[in-house]
Short mmCIF file of C-alpha atoms in Angstrom, two decimals:
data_model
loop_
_atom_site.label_atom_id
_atom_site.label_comp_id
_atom_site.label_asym_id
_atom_site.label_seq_id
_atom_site.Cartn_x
_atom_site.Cartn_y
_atom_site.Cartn_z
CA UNK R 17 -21.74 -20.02 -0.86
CA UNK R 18 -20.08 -17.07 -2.56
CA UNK R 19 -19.42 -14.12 -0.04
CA UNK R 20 -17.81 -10.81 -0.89
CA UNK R 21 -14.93 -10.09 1.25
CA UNK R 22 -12.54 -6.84 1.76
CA UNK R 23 -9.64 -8.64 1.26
CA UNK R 24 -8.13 -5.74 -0.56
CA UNK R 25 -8.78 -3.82 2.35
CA UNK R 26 -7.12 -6.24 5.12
CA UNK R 27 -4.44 -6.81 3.52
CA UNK R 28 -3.18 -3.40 3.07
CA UNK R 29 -4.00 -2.55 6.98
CA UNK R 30 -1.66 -6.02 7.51
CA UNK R 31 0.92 -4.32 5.33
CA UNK R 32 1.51 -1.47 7.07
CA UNK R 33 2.78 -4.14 10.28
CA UNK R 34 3.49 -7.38 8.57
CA UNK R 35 7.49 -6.48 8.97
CA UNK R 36 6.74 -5.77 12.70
CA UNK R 37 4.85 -8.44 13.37
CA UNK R 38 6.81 -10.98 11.54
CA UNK R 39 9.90 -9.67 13.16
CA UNK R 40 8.37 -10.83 16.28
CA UNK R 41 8.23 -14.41 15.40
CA UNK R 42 11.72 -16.21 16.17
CA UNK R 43 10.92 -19.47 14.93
CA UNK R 44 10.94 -19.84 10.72
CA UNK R 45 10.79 -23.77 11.05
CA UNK R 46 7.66 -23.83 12.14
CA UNK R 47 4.08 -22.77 10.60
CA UNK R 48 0.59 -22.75 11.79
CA UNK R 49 -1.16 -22.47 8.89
CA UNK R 50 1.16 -24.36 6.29
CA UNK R 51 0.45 -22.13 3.26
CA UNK R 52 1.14 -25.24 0.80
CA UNK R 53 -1.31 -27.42 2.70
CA UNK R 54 -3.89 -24.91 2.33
CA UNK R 55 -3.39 -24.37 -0.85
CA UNK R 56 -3.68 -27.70 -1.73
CA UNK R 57 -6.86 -27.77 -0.05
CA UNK R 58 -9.65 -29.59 -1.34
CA UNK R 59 -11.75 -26.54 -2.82
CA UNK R 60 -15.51 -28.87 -1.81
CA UNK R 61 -14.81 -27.70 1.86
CA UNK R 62 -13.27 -24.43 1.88
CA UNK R 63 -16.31 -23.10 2.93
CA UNK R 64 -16.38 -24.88 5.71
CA UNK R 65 -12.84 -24.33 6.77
CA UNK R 66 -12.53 -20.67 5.64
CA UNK R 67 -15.11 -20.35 8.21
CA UNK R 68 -13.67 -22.14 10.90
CA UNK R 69 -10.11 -20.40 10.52
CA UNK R 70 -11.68 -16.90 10.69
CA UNK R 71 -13.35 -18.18 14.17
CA UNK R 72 -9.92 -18.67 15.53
CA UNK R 73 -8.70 -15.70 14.65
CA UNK R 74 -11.54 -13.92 16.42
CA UNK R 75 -11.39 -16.51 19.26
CA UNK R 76 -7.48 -17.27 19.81
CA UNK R 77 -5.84 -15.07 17.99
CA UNK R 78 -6.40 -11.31 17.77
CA UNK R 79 -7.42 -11.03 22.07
CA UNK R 80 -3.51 -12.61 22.29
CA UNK R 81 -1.61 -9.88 20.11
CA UNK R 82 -1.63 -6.56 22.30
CA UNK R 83 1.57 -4.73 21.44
CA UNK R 84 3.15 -1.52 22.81
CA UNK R 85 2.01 0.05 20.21
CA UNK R 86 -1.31 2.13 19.74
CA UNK R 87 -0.98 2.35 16.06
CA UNK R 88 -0.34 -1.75 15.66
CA UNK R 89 -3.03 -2.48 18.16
CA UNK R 90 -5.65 0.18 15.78
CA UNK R 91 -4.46 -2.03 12.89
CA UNK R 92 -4.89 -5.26 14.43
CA UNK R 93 -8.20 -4.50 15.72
CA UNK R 94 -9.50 -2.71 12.17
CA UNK R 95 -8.23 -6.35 11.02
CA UNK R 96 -10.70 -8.04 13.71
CA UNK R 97 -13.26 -6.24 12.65
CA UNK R 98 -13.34 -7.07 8.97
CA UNK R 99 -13.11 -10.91 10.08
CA UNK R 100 -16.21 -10.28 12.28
CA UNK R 101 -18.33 -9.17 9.47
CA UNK R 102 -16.74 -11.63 7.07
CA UNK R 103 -16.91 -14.71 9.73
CA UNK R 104 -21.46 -13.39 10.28
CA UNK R 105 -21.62 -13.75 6.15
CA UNK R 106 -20.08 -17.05 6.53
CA UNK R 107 -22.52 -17.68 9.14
CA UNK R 108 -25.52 -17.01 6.89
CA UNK R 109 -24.24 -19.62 4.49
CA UNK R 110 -23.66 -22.09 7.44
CA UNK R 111 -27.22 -21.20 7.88
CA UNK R 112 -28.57 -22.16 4.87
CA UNK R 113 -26.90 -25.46 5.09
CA UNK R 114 -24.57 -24.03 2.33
CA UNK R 115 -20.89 -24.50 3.99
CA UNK R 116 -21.14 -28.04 5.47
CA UNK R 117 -18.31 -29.82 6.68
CA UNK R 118 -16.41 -32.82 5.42
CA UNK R 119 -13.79 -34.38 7.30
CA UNK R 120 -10.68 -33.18 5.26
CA UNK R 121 -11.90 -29.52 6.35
CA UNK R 122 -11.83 -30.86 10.06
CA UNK R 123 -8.83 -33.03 9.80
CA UNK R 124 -6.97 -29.52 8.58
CA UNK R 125 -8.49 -27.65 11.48
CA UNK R 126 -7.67 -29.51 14.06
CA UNK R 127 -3.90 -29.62 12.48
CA UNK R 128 -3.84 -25.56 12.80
CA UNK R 129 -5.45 -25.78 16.63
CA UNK R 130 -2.42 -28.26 17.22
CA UNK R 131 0.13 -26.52 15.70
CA UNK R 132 -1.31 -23.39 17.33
CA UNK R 133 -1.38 -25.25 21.18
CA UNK R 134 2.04 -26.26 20.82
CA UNK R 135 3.62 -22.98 21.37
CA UNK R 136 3.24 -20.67 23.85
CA UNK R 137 0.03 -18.53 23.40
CA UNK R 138 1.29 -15.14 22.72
CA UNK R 139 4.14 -16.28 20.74
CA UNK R 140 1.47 -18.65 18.94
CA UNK R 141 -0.89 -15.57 18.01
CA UNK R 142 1.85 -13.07 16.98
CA UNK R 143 2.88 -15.84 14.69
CA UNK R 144 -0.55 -16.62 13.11
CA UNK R 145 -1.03 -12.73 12.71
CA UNK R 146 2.03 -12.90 10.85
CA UNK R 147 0.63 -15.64 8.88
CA UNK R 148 -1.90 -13.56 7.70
CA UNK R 149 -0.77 -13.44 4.11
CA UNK R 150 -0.97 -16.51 3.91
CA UNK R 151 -4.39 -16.58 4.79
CA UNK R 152 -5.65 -13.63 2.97
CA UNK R 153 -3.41 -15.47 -0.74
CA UNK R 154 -6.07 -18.64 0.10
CA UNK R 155 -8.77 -16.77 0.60
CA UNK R 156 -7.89 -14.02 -2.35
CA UNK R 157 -8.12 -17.62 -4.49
CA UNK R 158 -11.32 -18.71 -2.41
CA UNK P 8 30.85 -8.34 11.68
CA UNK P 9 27.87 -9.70 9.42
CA UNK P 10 26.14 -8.73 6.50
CA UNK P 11 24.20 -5.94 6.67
CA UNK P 12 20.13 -5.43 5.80
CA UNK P 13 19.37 -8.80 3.55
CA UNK P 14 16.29 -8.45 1.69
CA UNK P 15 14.27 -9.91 -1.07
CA UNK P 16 13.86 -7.27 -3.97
CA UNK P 17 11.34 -9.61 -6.98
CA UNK P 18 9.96 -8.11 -10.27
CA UNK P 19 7.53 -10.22 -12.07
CA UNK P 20 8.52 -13.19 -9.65
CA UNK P 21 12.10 -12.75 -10.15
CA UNK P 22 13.48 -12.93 -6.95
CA UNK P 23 16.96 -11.51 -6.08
CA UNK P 24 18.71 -11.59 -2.28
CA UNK P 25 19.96 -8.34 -2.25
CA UNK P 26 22.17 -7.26 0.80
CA UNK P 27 25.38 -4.69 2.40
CA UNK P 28 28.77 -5.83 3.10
CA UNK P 29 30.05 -6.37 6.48
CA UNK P 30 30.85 -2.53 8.02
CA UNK P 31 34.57 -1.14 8.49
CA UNK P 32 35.59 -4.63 6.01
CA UNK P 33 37.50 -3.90 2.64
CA UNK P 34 34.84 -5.58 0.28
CA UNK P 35 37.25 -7.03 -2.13
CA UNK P 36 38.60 -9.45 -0.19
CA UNK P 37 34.65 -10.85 1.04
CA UNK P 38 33.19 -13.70 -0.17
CA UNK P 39 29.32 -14.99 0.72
CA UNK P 40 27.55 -17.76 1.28
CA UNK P 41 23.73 -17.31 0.66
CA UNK P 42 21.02 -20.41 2.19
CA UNK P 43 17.07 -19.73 2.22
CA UNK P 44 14.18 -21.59 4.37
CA UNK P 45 10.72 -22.48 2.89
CA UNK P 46 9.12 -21.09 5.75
CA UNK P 47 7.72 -23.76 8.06
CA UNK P 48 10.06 -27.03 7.09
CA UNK P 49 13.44 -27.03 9.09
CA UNK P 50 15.73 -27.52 6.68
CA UNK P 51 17.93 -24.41 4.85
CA UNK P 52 19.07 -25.07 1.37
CA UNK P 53 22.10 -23.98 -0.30
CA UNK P 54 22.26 -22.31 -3.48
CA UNK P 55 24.36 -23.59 -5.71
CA UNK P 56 24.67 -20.44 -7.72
CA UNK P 57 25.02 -18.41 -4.56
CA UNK P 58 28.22 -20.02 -3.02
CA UNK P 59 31.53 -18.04 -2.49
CA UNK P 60 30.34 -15.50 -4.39
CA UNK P 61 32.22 -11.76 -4.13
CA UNK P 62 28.58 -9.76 -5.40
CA UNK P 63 26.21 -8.68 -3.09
CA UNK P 64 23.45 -10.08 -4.68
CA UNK P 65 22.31 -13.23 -6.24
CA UNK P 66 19.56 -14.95 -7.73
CA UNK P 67 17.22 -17.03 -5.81
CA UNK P 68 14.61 -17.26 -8.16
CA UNK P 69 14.25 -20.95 -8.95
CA UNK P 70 14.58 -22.14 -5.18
CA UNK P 71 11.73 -19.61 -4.15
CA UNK P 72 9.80 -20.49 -7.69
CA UNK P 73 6.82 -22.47 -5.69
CA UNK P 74 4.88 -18.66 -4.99
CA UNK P 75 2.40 -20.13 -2.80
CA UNK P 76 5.04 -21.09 -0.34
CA UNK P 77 7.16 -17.99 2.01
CA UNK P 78 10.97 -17.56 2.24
CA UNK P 79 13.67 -17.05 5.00
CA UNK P 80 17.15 -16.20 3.43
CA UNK P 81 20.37 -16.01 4.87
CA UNK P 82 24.01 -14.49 4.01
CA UNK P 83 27.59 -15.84 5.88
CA UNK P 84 30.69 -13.50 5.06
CA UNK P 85 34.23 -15.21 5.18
CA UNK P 86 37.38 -13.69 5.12
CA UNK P 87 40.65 -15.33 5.14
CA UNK P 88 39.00 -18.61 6.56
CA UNK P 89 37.06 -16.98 9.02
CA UNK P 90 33.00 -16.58 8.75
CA UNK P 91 30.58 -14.06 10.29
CA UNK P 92 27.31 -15.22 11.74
CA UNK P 93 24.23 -15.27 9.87
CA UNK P 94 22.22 -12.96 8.80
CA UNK P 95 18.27 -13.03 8.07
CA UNK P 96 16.03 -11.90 5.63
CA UNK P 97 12.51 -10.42 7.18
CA UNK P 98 9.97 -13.32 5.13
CA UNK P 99 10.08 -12.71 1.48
CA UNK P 100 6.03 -13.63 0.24
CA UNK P 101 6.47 -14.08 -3.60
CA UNK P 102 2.76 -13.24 -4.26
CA UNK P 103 2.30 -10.17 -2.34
CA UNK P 104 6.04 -9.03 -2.20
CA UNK P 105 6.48 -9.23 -5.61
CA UNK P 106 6.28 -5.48 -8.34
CA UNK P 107 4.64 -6.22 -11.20
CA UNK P 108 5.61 -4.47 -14.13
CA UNK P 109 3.11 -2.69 -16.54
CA UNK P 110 1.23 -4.99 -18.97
CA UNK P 111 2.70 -4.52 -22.69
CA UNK P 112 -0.14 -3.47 -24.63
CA UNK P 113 -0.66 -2.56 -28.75
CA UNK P 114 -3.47 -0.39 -30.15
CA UNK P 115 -5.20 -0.73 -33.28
CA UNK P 116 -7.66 1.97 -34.41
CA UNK P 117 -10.67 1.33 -36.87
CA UNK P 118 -13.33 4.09 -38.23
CA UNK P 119 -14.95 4.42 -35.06
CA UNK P 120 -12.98 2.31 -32.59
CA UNK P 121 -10.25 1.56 -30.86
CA UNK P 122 -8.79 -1.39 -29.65
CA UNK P 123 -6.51 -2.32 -26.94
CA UNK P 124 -4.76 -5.65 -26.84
CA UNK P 125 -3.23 -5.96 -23.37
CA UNK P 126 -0.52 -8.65 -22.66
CA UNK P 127 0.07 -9.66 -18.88
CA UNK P 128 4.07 -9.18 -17.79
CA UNK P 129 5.71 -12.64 -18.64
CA UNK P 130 7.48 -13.82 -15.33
CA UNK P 131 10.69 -15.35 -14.38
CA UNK P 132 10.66 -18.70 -16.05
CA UNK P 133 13.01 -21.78 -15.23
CA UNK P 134 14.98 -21.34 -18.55
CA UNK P 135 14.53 -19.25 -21.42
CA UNK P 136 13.28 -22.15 -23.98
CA UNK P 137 10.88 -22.71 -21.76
CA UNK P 138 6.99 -21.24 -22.34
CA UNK P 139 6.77 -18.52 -20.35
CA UNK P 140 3.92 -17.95 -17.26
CA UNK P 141 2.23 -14.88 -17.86
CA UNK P 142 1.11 -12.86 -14.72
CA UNK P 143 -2.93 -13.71 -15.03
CA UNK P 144 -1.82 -17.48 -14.72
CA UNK P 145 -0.71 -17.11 -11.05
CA UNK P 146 -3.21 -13.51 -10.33
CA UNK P 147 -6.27 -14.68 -10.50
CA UNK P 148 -7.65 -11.15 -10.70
CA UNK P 149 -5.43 -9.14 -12.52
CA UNK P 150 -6.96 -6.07 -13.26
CA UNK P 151 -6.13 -3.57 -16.05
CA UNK P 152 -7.30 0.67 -16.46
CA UNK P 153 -7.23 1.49 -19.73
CA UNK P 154 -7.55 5.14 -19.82
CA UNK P 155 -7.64 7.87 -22.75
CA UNK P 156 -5.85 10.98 -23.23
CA UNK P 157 -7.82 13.76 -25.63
CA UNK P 158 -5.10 16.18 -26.48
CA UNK P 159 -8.19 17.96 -28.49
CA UNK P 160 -10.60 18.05 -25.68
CA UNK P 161 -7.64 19.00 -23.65
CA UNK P 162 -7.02 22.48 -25.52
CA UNK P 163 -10.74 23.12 -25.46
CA UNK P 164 -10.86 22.53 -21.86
CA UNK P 165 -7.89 25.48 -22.06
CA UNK P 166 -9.54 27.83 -23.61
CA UNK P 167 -13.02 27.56 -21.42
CA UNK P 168 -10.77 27.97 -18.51
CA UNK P 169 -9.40 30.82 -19.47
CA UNK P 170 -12.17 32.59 -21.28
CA UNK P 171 -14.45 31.66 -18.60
CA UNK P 172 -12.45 32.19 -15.31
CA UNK P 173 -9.12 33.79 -15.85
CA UNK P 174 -10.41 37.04 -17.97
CA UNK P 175 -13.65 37.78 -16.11
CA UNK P 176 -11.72 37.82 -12.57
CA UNK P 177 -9.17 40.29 -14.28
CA UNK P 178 -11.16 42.36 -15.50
CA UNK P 179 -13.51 42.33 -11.84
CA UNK P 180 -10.15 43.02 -10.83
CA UNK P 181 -9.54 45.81 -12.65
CA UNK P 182 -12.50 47.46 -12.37
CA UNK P 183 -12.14 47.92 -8.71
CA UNK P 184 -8.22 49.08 -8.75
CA UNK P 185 -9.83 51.88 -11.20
CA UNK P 186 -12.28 52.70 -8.93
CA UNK P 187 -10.46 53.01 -5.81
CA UNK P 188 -7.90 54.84 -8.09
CA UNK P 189 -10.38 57.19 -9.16
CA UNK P 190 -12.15 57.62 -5.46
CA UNK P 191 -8.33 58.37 -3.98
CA UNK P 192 -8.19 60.94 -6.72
CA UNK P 193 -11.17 62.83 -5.68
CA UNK P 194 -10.76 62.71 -2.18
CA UNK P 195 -7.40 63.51 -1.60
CA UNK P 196 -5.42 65.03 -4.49
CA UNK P 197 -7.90 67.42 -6.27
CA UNK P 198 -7.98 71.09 -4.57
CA UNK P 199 -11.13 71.44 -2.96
CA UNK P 200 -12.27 75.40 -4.40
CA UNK P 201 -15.95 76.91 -2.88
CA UNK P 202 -18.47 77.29 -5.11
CA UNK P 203 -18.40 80.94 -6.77
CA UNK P 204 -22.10 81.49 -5.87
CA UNK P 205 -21.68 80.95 -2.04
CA UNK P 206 -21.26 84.16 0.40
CA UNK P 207 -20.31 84.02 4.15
CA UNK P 208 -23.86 85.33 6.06
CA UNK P 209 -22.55 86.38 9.47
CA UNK P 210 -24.72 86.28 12.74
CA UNK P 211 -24.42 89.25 15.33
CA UNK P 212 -23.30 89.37 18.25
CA UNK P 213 -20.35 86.80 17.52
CA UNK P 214 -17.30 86.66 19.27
CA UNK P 215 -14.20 86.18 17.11
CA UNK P 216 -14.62 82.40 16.69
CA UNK P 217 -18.24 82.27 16.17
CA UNK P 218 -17.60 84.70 13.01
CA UNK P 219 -15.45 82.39 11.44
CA UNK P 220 -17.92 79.99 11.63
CA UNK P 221 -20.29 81.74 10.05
CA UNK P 222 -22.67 79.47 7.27
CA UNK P 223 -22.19 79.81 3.54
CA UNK P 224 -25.58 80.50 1.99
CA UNK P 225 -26.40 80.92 -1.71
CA UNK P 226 -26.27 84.53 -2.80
CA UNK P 227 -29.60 85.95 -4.06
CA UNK P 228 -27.75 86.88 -7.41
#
């Protein structure tokens, strides 16, 4: 399942608020998406959870991240937007029985929904948009 | 008062914790203390190499040499036994935060060819003896442009541009400063005179302004 993503794109609309957004997140000790995990990921179901982690950004993440600002919120939702179309193309593939999932790709799922739930929800999303990188380094490698 | 504006500043995965003493503090007299985070565990580390140090700088490469993971630093002043707070570094990313420098490259030319052997930046590596990582190791699309420069085609482009656009809108110039010039001329500065073979027909009656009025036909002569 090989899908062409803008990850060029993304990541320099997220670089124009990482510092902002990151400066928003108090707590260092704690990750949601635990970049070495994920890097260490078992590459047989990256499909699977490449998909799944762009559905909770649509789903949990971006609706939680208003800010004061119009120009962060344009980023943040020009961000949304290329996960939509990227999240339909893994879809497709999900479609065509192409991106099935194992249990290590659930098992690490379910570890970022429980890392997410344990903090408060808008603290929670600010900090998995600030994650972002990390994200976008695993999928750059995807 | 703390350290001021800590910061990560990394070339080819070199990364150095740069940061500003302490304001309205005589800077001699300051020593640090520098401790980074791998972002997500709970524990900060102390660098050995960045203990009671007087610079405001120092070298955190081999703690932060794992680039998949993200940094926290942070920098204590103390000053005759008393210590500031800390102060934070925003989250240093090693991959993304990282300036490469340009790729070292050598050229070799044949009859009709030319070739370009490119060498990725080497990065920071645990110890000199050590092998070296290059760049395309840890960038799994590193890209290179490899672009010419024709200093020939580059004077003929010159000379088009000036043969074919600079003259010919001169001399479109020129022709219409001339022409106005020469327009000017006739209209206002040469003495109008009457033609010799005109005479003044006058039409009776006339009153005195009528007369001067009178047309200027061509004499029979």
């Amino acid at each position: 399942c090989s899908i062409s993503m803008n990850i060029h794109e993304i990541r320099d609309g997220f670089g124009t608020i990482k510092k902002v957004i990151q400066a928003r997140d108090p707590i260092r000790t704690a990750s949601i998406l635990h970049p070495h995990s994920l890097h260490n990921f078992q590459i047989l179901d990256s499909c699977c959870l490449a998909r799944s982690i762009l559905r909770f950004y649509l789903d949990k993440v971006f609706r939680h991240c208003e800010t004061g600002s119009l120009y962060i919120n344009r980023k943040i939702s020009g961000i949304a937007n290329s996960f939509l179309s990227i999240e339909k193309k893994f879809r497709v593939c999900q479609d065509e029985n192409m991106c099935n999932c194992g249990e290590e790709a659930i098992n690490k799922y379910h570890q970022i929904i429980r890392n997410y739930e344990q903090m408060d929800v808008t603290l929670a999303a600010m900090k998995a948009l600030g994650e972002l990188d990390i994200l976008l380094n695993w999928l750059e490698a995807y | 008062p703390s350290p001021r504006n800590v910061h990560f500043v990394s070339r080819n995965l070199k990364n150095v914790l740069h940061w500003l003493p302490p304001e309205g503090i005589p800077e001699d007299k300051l020593i640090y203390s520098v401790k980074y985070l791998v972002y997500g565990t709970t524990r900060w580390i102390q660098d050995a190499e960045c203990r009671n140090i007087s610079q405001t700088w120092c070298d955190l490469s081999r703690g932060t040499s794992d680039h998949k993971e993200l940094y926290h630093a942070r920098v204590k002043a103390f000053l005759n036994g008393s210590c500031s707070s800390w102060t934070e570094s925003p989250r240093f990313n090693p991959l993304t935060d990282t300036k490469i420098d340009p790729p070292a490259f050598a050229l070799s030319s044949a009859e009709k060819s030319i070739s370009v052997i490119v060498a990725a930046p080497k990065t920071w590596s645990r110890n000199s003896r050590n092998e070296p990582n290059y760049l395309h190791e840890i960038y799994p699309i590193l890209q290179y442009n490899v672009s010419v420069y024709n200093t020939k085609k580059k004077t003929q482009e010159a000379v088009t541009i000036l043969l074919g656009y600079i003259l010919p809108v001169l001399l479109t110039v020129l022709i219409i400063l001339v022409s106005c010039c020469c327009v000017y001329r006739y209209i206002h500065i040469t003495k109008q005179k009457y033609p010799t073979n005109l005479v003044r027909v006058l039409y009776y009656p006339c009153s005195i302004d009528k007369c001067e009025r009178g047309n200027l036909l061509p004499s029979e002569k």
